CSV table of C-alpha atoms in Angstrom, one decimal:
chain,number,residue,atom,x,y,z
A,1271,MET,CA,-27.3,87.2,-4.6
A,1272,PRO,CA,-24.1,86.2,-2.9
A,1273,ILE,CA,-23.4,82.6,-4.9
A,1274,VAL,CA,-21.8,80.5,-2.1
A,1275,HIS,CA,-19.5,78.1,-3.2
A,1276,LEU,CA,-19.3,74.1,-1.1
A,1277,SER,CA,-16.0,72.0,-0.3
A,1278,ALA,CA,-15.6,68.7,0.4
A,1279,ASP,CA,-12.0,66.8,1.1
A,1280,GLU,CA,-11.2,63.8,-1.0
A,1281,GLN,CA,-12.1,61.4,2.1
A,1282,LEU,CA,-15.7,62.6,2.5
A,1283,LEU,CA,-16.3,62.7,-1.4
A,1284,ALA,CA,-14.8,58.4,-1.0
A,1285,ALA,CA,-17.0,57.7,1.7
A,1286,LEU,CA,-19.9,59.3,-0.3
A,1287,ARG,CA,-19.3,57.3,-3.5
A,1288,PRO,CA,-21.2,54.0,-3.9
A,1289,PRO,CA,-18.7,51.0,-3.9
A,1290,PRO,CA,-17.7,49.9,-7.5
A,1291,ARG,CA,-19.8,47.3,-9.1
A,1292,HIS,CA,-17.2,43.7,-10.2
A,1293,ARG,CA,-17.8,42.5,-13.6
A,1294,TRP,CA,-17.3,39.1,-14.2
A,1295,ASP,CA,-15.1,39.3,-17.5
A,1296,THR,CA,-14.7,36.2,-20.3
A,1297,GLU,CA,-11.2,36.5,-18.6
A,1298,SER,CA,-12.1,35.8,-15.4
A,1299,SER,CA,-14.6,33.1,-15.9
A,1300,LEU,CA,-12.0,30.8,-18.2
A,1301,ARG,CA,-9.5,31.7,-15.2
A,1302,VAL,CA,-11.8,30.1,-12.8
A,1303,ILE,CA,-12.6,26.8,-14.6
A,1304,GLN,CA,-8.6,26.5,-15.4
A,1305,MET,CA,-8.4,26.5,-11.3
A,1306,LEU,CA,-10.9,23.7,-11.1
A,1307,ALA,CA,-10.2,21.7,-13.7
A,1308,LEU,CA,-6.7,22.1,-11.8
A,1309,VAL,CA,-7.6,20.5,-8.9
A,1310,ILE,CA,-9.7,18.4,-10.0
A,1311,ALA,CA,-6.9,17.0,-11.7
A,1312,GLY,CA,-5.3,16.9,-9.0
A,1313,LEU,CA,-7.7,15.1,-6.5
A,1314,TRP,CA,-8.4,12.7,-9.3
A,1315,ALA,CA,-3.9,12.2,-9.5
A,1316,TYR,CA,-4.2,11.1,-6.0
A,1317,TYR,CA,-6.9,9.1,-5.5
A,1318,MET,CA,-5.2,6.7,-8.8
A,1319,TYR,CA,-2.4,7.1,-7.2
A,1320,LEU,CA,-4.2,5.2,-3.8
A,1321,LYS,CA,-6.1,3.0,-5.6
A,1322,LYS,CA,-2.8,1.8,-7.8
A,1323,GLY,CA,-0.8,1.3,-4.5
A,1324,SER,CA,-3.2,-0.8,-2.7
A,1325,ILE,CA,-3.6,-3.0,-5.8
A,1326,GLU,CA,-0.5,-3.4,-5.5
A,1327,VAL,CA,-0.1,-4.3,-1.6
A,1328,ASP,CA,-2.5,-6.9,-2.3
A,1329,ARG,CA,-0.9,-8.7,-5.2
A,1330,LEU,CA,2.1,-8.2,-2.7
A,1331,ALA,CA,-0.1,-10.3,0.1
A,1332,GLN,CA,-1.0,-13.1,-2.6
A,1333,THR,CA,1.4,-16.1,-1.9
A,1334,PRO,CA,3.3,-17.1,-5.2
A,1335,VAL,CA,2.9,-20.4,-5.4
A,1336,ALA,CA,1.4,-21.9,-8.4
A,1337,THR,CA,0.7,-25.6,-8.4
A,1338,THR,CA,-0.2,-28.0,-11.4
A,1339,GLU,CA,-1.1,-32.0,-10.9
A,1340,ASP,CA,-0.7,-35.5,-12.2
A,1341,LEU,CA,-3.2,-38.3,-11.4
A,1342,ARG,CA,-2.1,-41.8,-13.6
A,1343,VAL,CA,-4.6,-45.0,-13.3
A,1344,LYS,CA,-3.1,-47.9,-14.5
A,1345,PRO,CA,-5.0,-51.7,-14.0
A,1346,LEU,CA,-2.7,-54.6,-13.5
A,1347,SER,CA,-2.3,-56.9,-16.3
A,1348,ASP,CA,-1.1,-59.7,-13.6
A,1349,ALA,CA,-3.8,-59.0,-11.4
A,1350,PRO,CA,-7.6,-58.4,-12.8
A,1351,GLY,CA,-9.0,-56.5,-10.8
A,1352,TRP,CA,-5.9,-54.3,-9.3
A,1353,TYR,CA,-4.7,-50.9,-10.2
A,1354,TYR,CA,-1.5,-49.2,-9.6
A,1355,VAL,CA,-2.8,-45.2,-9.1
A,1356,GLU,CA,-0.4,-42.8,-8.9
A,1357,TYR,CA,-1.0,-38.9,-8.1
A,1358,VAL,CA,2.0,-35.8,-8.6
A,1359,TYR,CA,1.6,-31.7,-7.6
A,1360,THR,CA,4.5,-29.5,-7.9
A,1361,PHE,CA,4.3,-26.5,-6.6
A,1362,THR,CA,6.5,-23.6,-8.5
A,1363,ASN,CA,7.3,-20.4,-6.9
A,1364,THR,CA,6.1,-17.6,-9.1
A,1365,GLY,CA,7.3,-14.3,-6.9
A,1366,ASN,CA,10.7,-12.6,-6.9
A,1367,LYS,CA,11.9,-14.1,-3.1
A,1368,ALA,CA,12.6,-17.7,-1.1
A,1369,ILE,CA,9.3,-19.4,-0.1
A,1370,THR,CA,8.8,-22.2,2.3
A,1371,ILE,CA,6.8,-25.1,1.7
A,1372,ASP,CA,6.7,-25.5,5.3
A,1373,SER,CA,4.5,-28.1,6.6
A,1374,LEU,CA,2.3,-30.8,4.3
A,1375,MET,CA,0.1,-33.9,5.0
A,1376,ALA,CA,-0.7,-36.0,1.5
A,1377,GLU,CA,-3.5,-38.5,1.8
A,1378,ALA,CA,-5.4,-41.4,-0.5
A,1379,PHE,CA,-9.0,-42.2,0.1
A,1380,VAL,CA,-10.8,-45.3,-2.0
A,1381,ALA,CA,-14.7,-44.9,-2.5
A,1382,ARG,CA,-17.0,-47.8,-3.5
A,1383,THR,CA,-20.2,-47.3,-5.1
A,1384,PRO,CA,-22.7,-48.9,-3.7
A,1385,ALA,CA,-24.7,-51.2,-5.7
A,1386,VAL,CA,-27.8,-50.2,-4.5
A,1387,TYR,CA,-27.8,-47.0,-7.5
A,1388,GLY,CA,-27.1,-50.1,-9.5
A,1389,THR,CA,-27.6,-48.0,-12.8
A,1390,ALA,CA,-28.6,-44.3,-11.3
A,1391,PRO,CA,-26.4,-41.2,-11.8
A,1392,LEU,CA,-24.4,-40.3,-8.8
A,1393,LEU,CA,-23.4,-36.5,-7.6
A,1394,ILE,CA,-19.8,-37.4,-6.6
A,1395,ASN,CA,-19.0,-35.5,-3.2
A,1396,ASP,CA,-15.8,-34.1,-2.8
A,1397,VAL,CA,-12.9,-36.3,-1.3
A,1398,ALA,CA,-13.6,-37.2,2.3
A,1399,ASP,CA,-16.9,-35.0,2.0
A,1400,PRO,CA,-19.9,-36.4,2.8
A,1401,GLY,CA,-21.8,-37.7,0.3
A,1402,ILE,CA,-23.0,-40.8,-2.1
A,1403,LEU,CA,-19.5,-41.6,-1.9
A,1404,PRO,CA,-18.3,-43.2,1.5
A,1405,TRP,CA,-15.1,-41.7,0.9
A,1406,ARG,CA,-12.2,-44.2,3.7
A,1407,CYS,CA,-8.6,-42.6,4.2
A,1408,VAL,CA,-6.0,-45.2,3.2
A,1409,SER,CA,-2.8,-43.5,3.4
A,1410,ARG,CA,-1.6,-40.4,5.1
A,1411,ARG,CA,1.8,-39.1,5.8
A,1412,GLY,CA,2.8,-36.4,6.8
A,1413,PHE,CA,6.4,-33.8,6.3
A,1414,LYS,CA,8.4,-30.9,7.2
A,1415,SER,CA,10.4,-29.1,6.0
A,1416,PRO,CA,14.0,-30.0,7.2
A,1417,SER,CA,15.2,-26.1,7.8
A,1418,THR,CA,12.1,-25.8,10.5
A,1419,TRP,CA,11.8,-29.9,11.3
A,1420,SER,CA,12.3,-30.8,15.2
A,1421,PRO,CA,12.9,-33.8,17.2
A,1422,THR,CA,10.4,-32.3,20.0
A,1423,ASP,CA,7.4,-31.8,16.9
A,1424,ARG,CA,7.4,-34.8,15.4
A,1425,ARG,CA,3.4,-34.7,14.3
A,1426,ILE,CA,1.7,-32.4,11.5
A,1427,VAL,CA,-2.1,-30.7,12.3
A,1428,SER,CA,-4.8,-30.7,10.2
A,1429,GLY,CA,-7.9,-30.0,11.7
A,1430,ASP,CA,-9.0,-33.6,13.6
A,1431,ASP,CA,-6.2,-35.3,11.6
A,1432,GLU,CA,-2.5,-36.3,12.7
A,1433,ALA,CA,0.5,-37.8,11.3
A,1434,PRO,CA,3.8,-38.4,12.4
A,1435,ALA,CA,6.0,-35.1,10.8
A,1436,GLU,CA,8.7,-36.7,8.3
A,1437,ARG,CA,11.9,-35.0,7.8
A,1438,GLY,CA,12.4,-33.8,4.6
A,1439,GLY,CA,10.1,-35.2,1.2
A,1440,GLY,CA,6.0,-35.2,0.0
A,1441,GLY,CA,6.7,-32.1,-1.6
A,1442,THR,CA,8.4,-29.4,1.2
A,1443,GLY,CA,11.1,-27.7,1.4
A,1444,VAL,CA,12.8,-23.6,0.6
A,1445,MET,CA,11.5,-22.7,-3.0
A,1446,ASN,CA,13.9,-19.4,-4.5
A,1447,ALA,CA,12.4,-17.7,-7.3
A,1448,GLY,CA,11.4,-20.3,-10.8
A,1449,GLU,CA,11.8,-23.0,-8.2
A,1450,HIS,CA,9.5,-26.3,-8.5
A,1451,LEU,CA,9.2,-28.8,-5.7
A,1452,ASP,CA,7.1,-32.5,-5.8
A,1453,GLY,CA,5.3,-34.7,-4.6
A,1454,ILE,CA,3.8,-38.0,-5.5
A,1455,ILE,CA,1.2,-40.4,-3.6
A,1456,ALA,CA,1.2,-43.6,-4.9
A,1457,VAL,CA,-0.9,-46.7,-3.8
A,1458,LEU,CA,-2.3,-49.5,-5.1
A,1459,VAL,CA,-6.0,-51.0,-5.5
A,1460,PRO,CA,-8.4,-53.3,-5.2
A,1461,GLY,CA,-12.1,-52.7,-7.1
A,1462,ARG,CA,-14.3,-52.2,-9.6
A,1463,PRO,CA,-13.9,-49.7,-12.8
A,1464,THR,CA,-16.9,-47.6,-11.1
A,1465,ASP,CA,-15.1,-47.8,-7.3
A,1466,PHE,CA,-13.2,-43.7,-6.6
A,1467,VAL,CA,-9.9,-43.1,-5.6
A,1468,GLY,CA,-8.9,-39.4,-4.0
A,1469,PHE,CA,-6.0,-37.5,-2.8
A,1470,ARG,CA,-6.5,-34.4,-0.6
A,1471,VAL,CA,-3.0,-32.4,0.2
A,1472,GLN,CA,-3.0,-30.0,3.1
A,1473,TYR,CA,-0.1,-27.8,3.0
A,1474,ALA,CA,1.1,-24.6,4.9
A,1475,ILE,CA,3.1,-21.6,3.0
A,1476,ASN,CA,5.5,-19.8,4.2
A,1477,SER,CA,6.9,-16.9,2.9
A,1478,GLY,CA,8.1,-14.5,5.1
A,1479,ARG,CA,5.4,-12.7,6.5
A,1480,ASN,CA,3.8,-12.8,9.9
A,1481,LYS,CA,0.9,-15.1,9.1
A,1482,VAL,CA,1.2,-19.0,7.0
A,1483,ASP,CA,-0.7,-19.0,4.4
A,1484,GLN,CA,-3.1,-22.3,4.7
A,1485,GLN,CA,-3.6,-24.4,1.3
A,1486,ARG,CA,-5.6,-27.7,-0.3
A,1487,LEU,CA,-5.8,-29.8,-2.8
A,1488,ARG,CA,-8.2,-32.1,-4.0
A,1489,GLU,CA,-8.2,-34.8,-7.2
A,1490,PHE,CA,-10.1,-38.1,-7.7
A,1491,ALA,CA,-10.6,-40.3,-10.3
A,1492,ALA,CA,-12.6,-43.7,-11.5
A,1493,LEU,CA,-11.0,-46.5,-11.6
A,1494,GLY,CA,-12.5,-47.3,-15.4
A,1495,LEU,CA,-10.8,-43.8,-16.4
A,1496,ILE,CA,-7.6,-45.7,-17.3
A,1497,THR,CA,-4.6,-43.3,-18.8
A,1498,GLU,CA,-1.9,-45.7,-19.0
A,1499,GLN,CA,-2.2,-48.9,-19.5
A,1500,ARG,CA,1.1,-51.0,-17.4
A,1501,ARG,CA,3.1,-53.1,-18.9
């Protein structure tokens, strides 16, 4: 019987061969893990960058003004039943740019403790708020920074309250970084030790942003809370 020899070219043999199988060895797995770790680290760094930027924007958006208050009650030794009350407030620029206390309204209030309550405890309502203590305004003054005061705009308005705008004073003006401005309200008040005196300061801060920041201070004390004996 004759011997038959079959032959095939290389292209045919390559087509007949099954596709090769890929195996995951240890080195390949480590490369994939390292790549995923780099991607995760990059995403985390980007997230922290955005978060830090957001915190920085929030911090810069806050008006850098610190305030302090001091309320002193002094009975008049030569006029029994009368008290000299002094309320001092201070604004300090804690930022690094100049800011302006643009306008300010300073008010003084008194409240007579109702005799009907006798010795019963009282829940004291804040200055000018409704409640058991009937707060009554005895003084209201308006101030405008000299840099923005205008002879055609001489009223300071805050809600339903308004007062003539005095040029400068009251704690208004421009503050450079680290500087401070002071204001004082002083009143003579007749009353009993259980009566109250209160103060409210409403002011506008212009720090160069588009929005003017409106702020408020409030403080009160009983006339019997003597902080300094007047001589």
